[in-house]
Amino acid sequence: MKVKREKWQKEFSEWYNELIETAGIQDKRYPVKGMNIWLPYGLKIMRKIERFIHDEMERTNHEEVLFPALIPETEFQKEAEHIAGFEGEVYWITHAGLNPLEIKLLLRPTSETAMYSMFSLWIRNHADLPFKVYQIVNVYRYETKHTRPLIRVREISRFFEAHTAHRDFEDAERQIREDLEIFDRLAKFLALPYIVSKRPDWDKFPGAFYSLGAEVMMPDGRTLQIGTMHNYKQNFAKAYNIKYETETGDHEYAHQTTFGMSERLLAAVMAIHGDDNGLVLPPTIAPIQVVVVPIPKKDSPYDVVAYARGIVEELKNAGIRAHLDDRDEIRPGRKFYEWELKGVPLRIEVGPRDVEGGKAVIARRDTLEKSVIEREKLVDAVRELIDAIMENLYNRAKEFLESHIKRVDSLEEAKKVFEGRRGIVEIPWCGEESCGLEMEEVLDAKMLGTPYPEEKAKIEGKKCPHCGREAKFIARFARTY
Ligand SMILES: [Zn+2]
């Protein structure tokens, strides 16, 4: 990598943009701004993340669906707040061939308005509830801010959205708790520590009763939202006429929730675990967990390639994703560099001396430490190292996150945080919207919201530093992506 660590914490963007291409994640040269091409290696990693999500959806009884990408203008216009929130970033289809369309179509920016007219046909009776579906699809948003691969794009190509309908508010709340549990399992799978905040009213999802956002801490001290959960109450059900018949024969509007994520998950993995040498992948999502590199010597009586092949076979039989790099034309040093750049968690090197002694050298990607392991203990050693890497990645990132959350009582202290190494500032707040918006201006930062679960947000005996009134909540502010 051209950009080195001491530099990339300041110039994170430059480091990130270089890594996207050199590690083979995406190509940014496609001639539509904000729409990038997934390269094979990047896509393989993303598929591992998606596999986990599919399995979690299955475990929690969500069914997969696939809706068309086009939505008629007439459906889109049914929920007023929702249109207001999205109309500025919608791509329209106005013509079919040479003829203008009678009803314009839009490319989905999210799928509420595509799905809910169908929900009103599918959901008839209390026995149909809870109703839980999801899809992973492309969505389109005309982003006017600076675009950045996987983070801010005009085609979100791996958009995960779960949509549910329930009998009452309490069952919808139970769904939000399940979403949080799924998210927690996914975050652990990716070794990503995070925080959850309840968004302030002015920043909730258009049409939602409330919104939760899960954030991670990027190396430059800015936060990245990687998951959202929304409780819609009956807002969309009323607009789309989603009603069910109760046990007593009454007709009630359903309560609804959604849960959303995207390829930002991979952006977070890259940014949070990566280093000067490139990607550092959690073994859970590494397409190759162990690369075995034979280092032959001329005139040696030992067949290092055969020895290396034997190791790969044994690892594969043990269910470990292993790869033999026996390319003749490339020197071992060059191979090490390439596999480090691609973030392969473990590298095994074998030379004639290892064959002779029945050993192998094993190098960790996360710490770059090397150790010598006996050949017959190799599979167990690899298993242990995989667990150790997961733990180290998580702990390292957790320490970074925690050291970047600062609780302060005054706006001056908060400003200092943003002038320095940034991070998240937690500050007492009266709970008034006007005051919160003014604090955003003063701090030149976004209010992420109040800590969630809500017990964590309560505060007593403190004053709101902006207006001097009694503070009701802790509010979190950060510079965000
Ligand atoms: Zn205030």
CSV table of C-alpha atoms in Angstrom, one decimal, residues 196-200 202-203 215 425-427 429 440 446-452 457 473-477:
chain,number,residue,atom,x,y,z
A,196,VAL,CA,-27.1,1.6,18.6
A,197,SER,CA,-28.8,4.9,18.8
A,198,LYS,CA,-32.4,6.0,18.6
A,199,ARG,CA,-32.5,8.6,15.9
A,200,PRO,CA,-33.9,12.0,16.7
A,202,TRP,CA,-35.9,14.9,12.4
A,203,ASP,CA,-33.6,12.2,11.2
A,215,GLU,CA,-22.8,2.6,13.9
A,425,VAL,CA,-19.4,12.9,21.9
A,426,GLU,CA,-22.1,12.1,24.5
A,427,ILE,CA,-23.7,15.3,25.9
A,429,TRP,CA,-29.7,17.3,26.0
A,440,GLU,CA,-25.6,20.2,15.3
A,446,LYS,CA,-24.7,15.1,13.3
A,447,MET,CA,-26.8,14.0,16.2
A,448,LEU,CA,-26.8,10.2,16.0
A,449,GLY,CA,-29.5,10.1,18.6
A,450,THR,CA,-29.9,8.8,22.1
A,451,PRO,CA,-28.4,5.6,23.4
A,452,TYR,CA,-30.5,2.5,22.9
A,457,ALA,CA,-30.3,7.4,27.5
A,473,PHE,CA,-31.3,12.5,27.7
A,474,ILE,CA,-27.8,11.8,26.7
A,475,ALA,CA,-27.4,12.7,23.0
A,476,ARG,CA,-24.6,11.4,20.8
A,477,PHE,CA,-22.9,13.6,18.2
